[in-house]
mmCIF file with all atom_site columns, C-alpha atoms in Angstrom:
data_model
loop_
_atom_site.group_PDB
_atom_site.id
_atom_site.type_symbol
_atom_site.label_atom_id
_atom_site.label_alt_id
_atom_site.label_comp_id
_atom_site.label_asym_id
_atom_site.label_entity_id
_atom_site.label_seq_id
_atom_site.pdbx_PDB_ins_code
_atom_site.Cartn_x
_atom_site.Cartn_y
_atom_site.Cartn_z
_atom_site.occupancy
_atom_site.B_iso_or_equiv
_atom_site.pdbx_formal_charge
_atom_site.auth_seq_id
_atom_site.auth_comp_id
_atom_site.auth_asym_id
_atom_site.auth_atom_id
_atom_site.pdbx_PDB_model_num
ATOM 1   C CA . UNK A 1 1   ? 13.887  -31.579 -11.052 1.00 73.00 ? 30  UNK A CA 1
ATOM 2   C CA . UNK A 1 2   ? 11.816  -31.387 -14.211 1.00 84.00 ? 31  UNK A CA 1
ATOM 3   C CA . UNK A 1 3   ? 11.900  -28.795 -16.511 1.00 85.00 ? 32  UNK A CA 1
ATOM 4   C CA . UNK A 1 4   ? 8.550   -27.093 -15.472 1.00 85.00 ? 33  UNK A CA 1
ATOM 5   C CA . UNK A 1 5   ? 9.441   -27.119 -11.736 1.00 85.00 ? 34  UNK A CA 1
ATOM 6   C CA . UNK A 1 6   ? 12.887  -25.441 -12.751 1.00 90.00 ? 35  UNK A CA 1
ATOM 7   C CA . UNK A 1 7   ? 10.868  -22.923 -14.578 1.00 90.00 ? 36  UNK A CA 1
ATOM 8   C CA . UNK A 1 8   ? 8.613   -22.445 -11.786 1.00 87.00 ? 37  UNK A CA 1
ATOM 9   C CA . UNK A 1 9   ? 11.307  -22.109 -9.269  1.00 88.00 ? 38  UNK A CA 1
ATOM 10  C CA . UNK A 1 10  ? 13.144  -19.588 -11.228 1.00 91.00 ? 39  UNK A CA 1
ATOM 11  C CA . UNK A 1 11  ? 10.119  -17.375 -11.813 1.00 90.00 ? 40  UNK A CA 1
ATOM 12  C CA . UNK A 1 12  ? 9.097   -17.532 -8.150  1.00 89.00 ? 41  UNK A CA 1
ATOM 13  C CA . UNK A 1 13  ? 12.368  -16.429 -7.419  1.00 91.00 ? 42  UNK A CA 1
ATOM 14  C CA . UNK A 1 14  ? 12.423  -13.453 -9.615  1.00 93.00 ? 43  UNK A CA 1
ATOM 15  C CA . UNK A 1 15  ? 8.900   -12.541 -8.140  1.00 91.00 ? 44  UNK A CA 1
ATOM 16  C CA . UNK A 1 16  ? 10.548  -12.478 -4.645  1.00 91.00 ? 45  UNK A CA 1
ATOM 17  C CA . UNK A 1 17  ? 13.492  -10.261 -5.822  1.00 93.00 ? 46  UNK A CA 1
ATOM 18  C CA . UNK A 1 18  ? 11.212  -7.776  -7.459  1.00 94.00 ? 47  UNK A CA 1
ATOM 19  C CA . UNK A 1 19  ? 8.923   -7.445  -4.257  1.00 92.00 ? 48  UNK A CA 1
ATOM 20  C CA . UNK A 1 20  ? 12.171  -7.125  -2.050  1.00 93.00 ? 49  UNK A CA 1
ATOM 21  C CA . UNK A 1 21  ? 13.464  -4.195  -4.597  1.00 94.00 ? 50  UNK A CA 1
ATOM 22  C CA . UNK A 1 22  ? 10.209  -2.747  -4.795  1.00 92.00 ? 51  UNK A CA 1
ATOM 23  C CA . UNK A 1 23  ? 10.206  -2.691  -0.847  1.00 92.00 ? 52  UNK A CA 1
ATOM 24  C CA . UNK A 1 24  ? 13.342  -1.051  -0.676  1.00 93.00 ? 53  UNK A CA 1
ATOM 25  C CA . UNK A 1 25  ? 12.634  1.564   -3.017  1.00 91.00 ? 54  UNK A CA 1
ATOM 26  C CA . UNK A 1 26  ? 9.406   2.163   -1.234  1.00 90.00 ? 55  UNK A CA 1
ATOM 27  C CA . UNK A 1 27  ? 11.124  2.573   2.003   1.00 89.00 ? 56  UNK A CA 1
ATOM 28  C CA . UNK A 1 28  ? 13.558  5.202   0.546   1.00 89.00 ? 57  UNK A CA 1
ATOM 29  C CA . UNK A 1 29  ? 10.524  7.315   -0.817  1.00 87.00 ? 58  UNK A CA 1
ATOM 30  C CA . UNK A 1 30  ? 8.695   6.945   2.519   1.00 87.00 ? 59  UNK A CA 1
ATOM 31  C CA . UNK A 1 31  ? 11.612  8.310   4.137   1.00 88.00 ? 60  UNK A CA 1
ATOM 32  C CA . UNK A 1 32  ? 12.591  11.057  1.811   1.00 86.00 ? 61  UNK A CA 1
ATOM 33  C CA . UNK A 1 33  ? 9.021   12.033  0.590   1.00 77.00 ? 62  UNK A CA 1
ATOM 34  C CA . UNK A 1 34  ? 8.863   15.996  -0.007  1.00 83.00 ? 63  UNK A CA 1
ATOM 35  C CA . UNK A 1 35  ? 5.338   15.879  1.215   1.00 81.00 ? 64  UNK A CA 1
ATOM 36  C CA . UNK A 1 36  ? 2.956   14.149  3.571   1.00 79.00 ? 65  UNK A CA 1
ATOM 37  C CA . UNK A 1 37  ? 0.956   13.109  0.567   1.00 80.00 ? 66  UNK A CA 1
ATOM 38  C CA . UNK A 1 38  ? 4.038   11.086  -0.912  1.00 82.00 ? 67  UNK A CA 1
ATOM 39  C CA . UNK A 1 39  ? 4.532   9.534   2.211   1.00 84.00 ? 68  UNK A CA 1
ATOM 40  C CA . UNK A 1 40  ? 0.810   8.321   2.481   1.00 83.00 ? 69  UNK A CA 1
ATOM 41  C CA . UNK A 1 41  ? 0.923   6.788   -0.909  1.00 85.00 ? 70  UNK A CA 1
ATOM 42  C CA . UNK A 1 42  ? 4.036   5.347   -0.273  1.00 86.00 ? 71  UNK A CA 1
ATOM 43  C CA . UNK A 1 43  ? 2.909   3.673   2.684   1.00 86.00 ? 72  UNK A CA 1
ATOM 44  C CA . UNK A 1 44  ? -0.270  2.494   0.615   1.00 89.00 ? 73  UNK A CA 1
ATOM 45  C CA . UNK A 1 45  ? 1.738   0.615   -2.015  1.00 90.00 ? 74  UNK A CA 1
ATOM 46  C CA . UNK A 1 46  ? 4.030   -0.806  0.459   1.00 89.00 ? 75  UNK A CA 1
ATOM 47  C CA . UNK A 1 47  ? 0.907   -2.588  1.742   1.00 91.00 ? 76  UNK A CA 1
ATOM 48  C CA . UNK A 1 48  ? 0.313   -3.755  -1.616  1.00 93.00 ? 77  UNK A CA 1
ATOM 49  C CA . UNK A 1 49  ? 4.055   -5.016  -1.888  1.00 93.00 ? 78  UNK A CA 1
ATOM 50  C CA . UNK A 1 50  ? 3.645   -6.734  1.693   1.00 93.00 ? 79  UNK A CA 1
ATOM 51  C CA . UNK A 1 51  ? 0.593   -8.427  -0.006  1.00 94.00 ? 80  UNK A CA 1
ATOM 52  C CA . UNK A 1 52  ? 2.300   -9.474  -3.266  1.00 93.00 ? 81  UNK A CA 1
ATOM 53  C CA . UNK A 1 53  ? 5.198   -10.971 -1.075  1.00 91.00 ? 82  UNK A CA 1
ATOM 54  C CA . UNK A 1 54  ? 2.714   -12.929 1.157   1.00 93.00 ? 83  UNK A CA 1
ATOM 55  C CA . UNK A 1 55  ? 1.153   -14.013 -2.478  1.00 92.00 ? 84  UNK A CA 1
ATOM 56  C CA . UNK A 1 56  ? 4.607   -15.046 -3.788  1.00 90.00 ? 85  UNK A CA 1
ATOM 57  C CA . UNK A 1 57  ? 5.256   -16.985 -0.284  1.00 90.00 ? 86  UNK A CA 1
ATOM 58  C CA . UNK A 1 58  ? 2.025   -18.743 -0.648  1.00 91.00 ? 87  UNK A CA 1
ATOM 59  C CA . UNK A 1 59  ? 2.857   -19.732 -4.299  1.00 88.00 ? 88  UNK A CA 1
ATOM 60  C CA . UNK A 1 60  ? 6.375   -20.902 -3.354  1.00 85.00 ? 89  UNK A CA 1
ATOM 61  C CA . UNK A 1 61  ? 4.987   -22.816 -0.377  1.00 88.00 ? 90  UNK A CA 1
ATOM 62  C CA . UNK A 1 62  ? 1.786   -24.062 -2.459  1.00 88.00 ? 91  UNK A CA 1
ATOM 63  C CA . UNK A 1 63  ? -0.117  -23.406 0.738   1.00 90.00 ? 92  UNK A CA 1
ATOM 64  C CA . UNK A 1 64  ? -3.179  -21.182 0.879   1.00 92.00 ? 93  UNK A CA 1
ATOM 65  C CA . UNK A 1 65  ? -3.009  -20.214 4.526   1.00 93.00 ? 94  UNK A CA 1
ATOM 66  C CA . UNK A 1 66  ? -2.006  -16.689 3.833   1.00 92.00 ? 95  UNK A CA 1
ATOM 67  C CA . UNK A 1 67  ? -4.975  -15.548 1.581   1.00 94.00 ? 96  UNK A CA 1
ATOM 68  C CA . UNK A 1 68  ? -7.266  -14.415 4.472   1.00 95.00 ? 97  UNK A CA 1
ATOM 69  C CA . UNK A 1 69  ? -4.306  -12.424 5.837   1.00 94.00 ? 98  UNK A CA 1
ATOM 70  C CA . UNK A 1 70  ? -3.852  -10.936 2.573   1.00 95.00 ? 99  UNK A CA 1
ATOM 71  C CA . UNK A 1 71  ? -7.563  -9.965  2.191   1.00 95.00 ? 100 UNK A CA 1
ATOM 72  C CA . UNK A 1 72  ? -7.382  -8.399  5.716   1.00 95.00 ? 101 UNK A CA 1
ATOM 73  C CA . UNK A 1 73  ? -4.414  -6.508  4.751   1.00 94.00 ? 102 UNK A CA 1
ATOM 74  C CA . UNK A 1 74  ? -5.803  -5.344  1.409   1.00 93.00 ? 103 UNK A CA 1
ATOM 75  C CA . UNK A 1 75  ? -9.138  -4.122  3.490   1.00 94.00 ? 104 UNK A CA 1
ATOM 76  C CA . UNK A 1 76  ? -6.993  -2.203  5.914   1.00 92.00 ? 105 UNK A CA 1
ATOM 77  C CA . UNK A 1 77  ? -4.537  -0.708  3.245   1.00 90.00 ? 106 UNK A CA 1
ATOM 78  C CA . UNK A 1 78  ? -7.763  0.692   1.464   1.00 90.00 ? 107 UNK A CA 1
ATOM 79  C CA . UNK A 1 79  ? -9.365  2.074   4.565   1.00 91.00 ? 108 UNK A CA 1
ATOM 80  C CA . UNK A 1 80  ? -6.275  3.822   5.690   1.00 88.00 ? 109 UNK A CA 1
ATOM 81  C CA . UNK A 1 81  ? -6.066  5.338   2.126   1.00 86.00 ? 110 UNK A CA 1
ATOM 82  C CA . UNK A 1 82  ? -9.246  6.694   2.151   1.00 86.00 ? 111 UNK A CA 1
ATOM 83  C CA . UNK A 1 83  ? -8.994  7.966   5.719   1.00 87.00 ? 112 UNK A CA 1
ATOM 84  C CA . UNK A 1 84  ? -5.721  9.724   4.655   1.00 83.00 ? 113 UNK A CA 1
ATOM 85  C CA . UNK A 1 85  ? -7.376  10.835  1.543   1.00 79.00 ? 114 UNK A CA 1
ATOM 86  C CA . UNK A 1 86  ? -10.088 12.463  3.426   1.00 83.00 ? 115 UNK A CA 1
ATOM 87  C CA . UNK A 1 87  ? -7.871  13.995  6.142   1.00 82.00 ? 116 UNK A CA 1
ATOM 88  C CA . UNK A 1 88  ? -5.569  15.772  3.414   1.00 78.00 ? 117 UNK A CA 1
ATOM 89  C CA . UNK A 1 89  ? -8.501  16.906  1.282   1.00 73.00 ? 118 UNK A CA 1
ATOM 90  C CA . UNK A 1 90  ? -10.089 18.679  4.600   1.00 75.00 ? 119 UNK A CA 1
ATOM 91  C CA . UNK A 1 91  ? -6.670  20.132  5.603   1.00 72.00 ? 120 UNK A CA 1
ATOM 92  C CA . UNK A 1 92  ? -5.657  21.140  1.992   1.00 64.00 ? 121 UNK A CA 1
ATOM 93  C CA . UNK A 1 93  ? -9.068  22.956  1.467   1.00 65.00 ? 122 UNK A CA 1
ATOM 94  C CA . UNK A 1 94  ? -8.619  26.559  0.795   1.00 66.00 ? 123 UNK A CA 1
ATOM 95  C CA . UNK A 1 95  ? -9.291  28.872  3.543   1.00 66.00 ? 124 UNK A CA 1
ATOM 96  C CA . UNK A 1 96  ? -12.447 30.715  1.730   1.00 66.00 ? 125 UNK A CA 1
ATOM 97  C CA . UNK A 1 97  ? -14.156 27.335  1.342   1.00 61.00 ? 126 UNK A CA 1
ATOM 98  C CA . UNK A 1 98  ? -13.482 26.268  5.024   1.00 58.00 ? 127 UNK A CA 1
ATOM 99  C CA . UNK A 1 99  ? -15.335 29.436  6.427   1.00 64.00 ? 128 UNK A CA 1
ATOM 100 C CA . UNK A 1 100 ? -18.174 29.177  3.772   1.00 62.00 ? 129 UNK A CA 1
ATOM 101 C CA . UNK A 1 101 ? -18.686 25.482  4.932   1.00 61.00 ? 130 UNK A CA 1
ATOM 102 C CA . UNK A 1 102 ? -18.471 27.043  8.783   1.00 63.00 ? 131 UNK A CA 1
ATOM 103 C CA . UNK A 1 103 ? -21.246 29.372  7.993   1.00 64.00 ? 132 UNK A CA 1
ATOM 104 C CA . UNK A 1 104 ? -23.556 26.654  6.658   1.00 60.00 ? 133 UNK A CA 1
ATOM 105 C CA . UNK A 1 105 ? -22.949 24.527  9.705   1.00 57.00 ? 134 UNK A CA 1
ATOM 106 C CA . UNK A 1 106 ? -24.105 27.502  11.888  1.00 62.00 ? 135 UNK A CA 1
ATOM 107 C CA . UNK A 1 107 ? -27.254 28.210  10.308  1.00 56.00 ? 136 UNK A CA 1
#
């Protein structure tokens, strides 16, 4: 193996190790999260870690097969985050604002 190939392999291995460590720490955060919002953010970041892992695998194999899969996962992660944020925003709205919004809908 030549010098650049060795450096390339070492850097890709380090990237995979960092992705695995990040995934383990995120699983800990998701399981121990004090609030539902912490768990939701952890799941969103976990989707990003999966995308990074697929990117590292794609770079390691020098194959572009996983790029469409990464794109779909990014889209699903974004829409899931927006949905969770909207759900939490409505749920955590103060009671007085909920009553005012309900009265406006009745008119």
